[in-house]
XYZ file of C-alpha atoms in Angstrom:
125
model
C 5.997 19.953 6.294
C 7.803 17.417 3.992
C 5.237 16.057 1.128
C 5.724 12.621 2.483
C 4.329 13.831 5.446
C 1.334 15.768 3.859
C 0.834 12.630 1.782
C 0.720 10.196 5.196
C -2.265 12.852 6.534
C -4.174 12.399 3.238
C -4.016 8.781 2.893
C -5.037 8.390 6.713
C -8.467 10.855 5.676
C -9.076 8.491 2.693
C -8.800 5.345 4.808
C -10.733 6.688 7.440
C -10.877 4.692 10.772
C -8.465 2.051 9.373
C -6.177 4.443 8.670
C -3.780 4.426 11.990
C -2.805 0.782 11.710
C -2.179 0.744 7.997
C -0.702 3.893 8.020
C 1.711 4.332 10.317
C 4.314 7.534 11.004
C 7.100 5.155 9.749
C 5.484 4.416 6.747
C 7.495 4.965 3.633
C 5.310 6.494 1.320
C 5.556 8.058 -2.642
C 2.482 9.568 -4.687
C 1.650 8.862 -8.213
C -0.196 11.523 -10.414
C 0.130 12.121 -14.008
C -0.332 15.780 -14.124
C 1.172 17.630 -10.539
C -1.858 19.896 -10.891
C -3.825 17.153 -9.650
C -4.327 14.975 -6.961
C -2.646 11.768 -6.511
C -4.103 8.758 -8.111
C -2.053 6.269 -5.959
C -0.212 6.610 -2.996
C 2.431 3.062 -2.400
C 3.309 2.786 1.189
C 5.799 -0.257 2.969
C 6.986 -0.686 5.982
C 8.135 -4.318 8.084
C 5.243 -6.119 9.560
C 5.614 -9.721 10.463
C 2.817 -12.202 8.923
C 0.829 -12.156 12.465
C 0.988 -8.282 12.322
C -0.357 -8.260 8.420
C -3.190 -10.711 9.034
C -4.315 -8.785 11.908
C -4.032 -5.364 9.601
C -6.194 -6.950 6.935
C -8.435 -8.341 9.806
C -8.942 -4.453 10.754
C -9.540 -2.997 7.585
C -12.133 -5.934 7.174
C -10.349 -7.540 4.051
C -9.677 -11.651 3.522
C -5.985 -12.796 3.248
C -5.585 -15.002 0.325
C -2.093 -16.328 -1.280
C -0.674 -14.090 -3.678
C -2.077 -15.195 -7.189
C 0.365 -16.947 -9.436
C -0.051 -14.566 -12.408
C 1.871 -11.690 -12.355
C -0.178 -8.179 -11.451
C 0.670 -4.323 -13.204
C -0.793 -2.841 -10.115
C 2.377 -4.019 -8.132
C 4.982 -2.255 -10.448
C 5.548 1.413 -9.779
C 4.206 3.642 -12.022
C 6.831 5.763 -14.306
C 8.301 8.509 -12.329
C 7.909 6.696 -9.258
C 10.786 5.656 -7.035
C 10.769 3.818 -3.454
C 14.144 2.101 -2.185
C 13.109 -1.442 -1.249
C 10.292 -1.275 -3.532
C 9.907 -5.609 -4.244
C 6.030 -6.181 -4.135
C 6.065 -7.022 -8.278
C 9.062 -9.562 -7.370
C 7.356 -11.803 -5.315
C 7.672 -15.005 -6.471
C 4.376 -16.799 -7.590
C 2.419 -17.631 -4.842
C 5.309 -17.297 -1.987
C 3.263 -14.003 -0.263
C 0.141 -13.015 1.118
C -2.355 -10.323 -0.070
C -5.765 -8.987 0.495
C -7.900 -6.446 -1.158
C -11.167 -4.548 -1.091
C -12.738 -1.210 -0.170
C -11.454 0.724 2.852
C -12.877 3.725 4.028
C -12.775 6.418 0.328
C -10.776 4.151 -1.107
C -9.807 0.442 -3.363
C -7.059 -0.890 -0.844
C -4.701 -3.716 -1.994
C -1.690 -4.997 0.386
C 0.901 -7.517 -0.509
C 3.075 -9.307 2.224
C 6.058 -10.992 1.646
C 9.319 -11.840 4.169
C 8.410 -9.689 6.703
C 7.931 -6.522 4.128
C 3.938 -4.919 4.094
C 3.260 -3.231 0.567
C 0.210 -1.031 -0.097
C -1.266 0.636 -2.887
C -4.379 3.114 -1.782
C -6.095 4.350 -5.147
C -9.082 6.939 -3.950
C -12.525 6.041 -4.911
């Protein structure tokens, strides 16, 4: 089984019910852990969602969609060592997205939407 695979089937325990609609098989997904002897301490996942689809997602998971803040946020750069194609969530222009954030199942859940792309970072609790 490919670790993107094995890291999909984690992320869906740690999200817990919400996990199938956030979470999907097509989901691009990396892991982020400073020492590989350890479990991840983020897992990034994207995939295309139009802004209906992302508002009803949030909706789900029981999180409020706000604008994206105009400050700029670390938690939407990838860490070092971390690559995803497509990766854009930190280039968002002020403002110009969508987020929401909270607790979701064993986990801090944020989600960034921005021209059609969903970004999510799942750190475990």
């Amino acid at each position: 089984m490919s670790s993107s695979r094995v890291h999909l089937r984690e992320v869906r325990r740690l999200l817990g019910p919400a996990a199938e609609p956030l979470a999907p098989d097509d989901a691009v997904i990396a892991a982020w852990a400073p020492d590989p002897n350890y479990a991840p301490r983020q897992y990034r996942l994207m995939y295309e969602v139009d802004e209906a689809g992302f508002r009803s997602l949030a909706q789900q998971a029981g999180l409020a969609v706000q604008a994206s803040p105009e400050a700029s946020e670390a938690l939407w750069r990838l860490p070092a060592g971390v690559a995803m194609t497509g990766w854009t969530a930190d280039a968002v222009p002020p403002g110009a997205g969508l987020q929401a954030q909270g607790a979701v199942g064993m986990t801090v859940t944020s989600m960034r939407w921005h021209k059609q792309q969903l970004f999510i970072v799942v750190l475990p609790a």
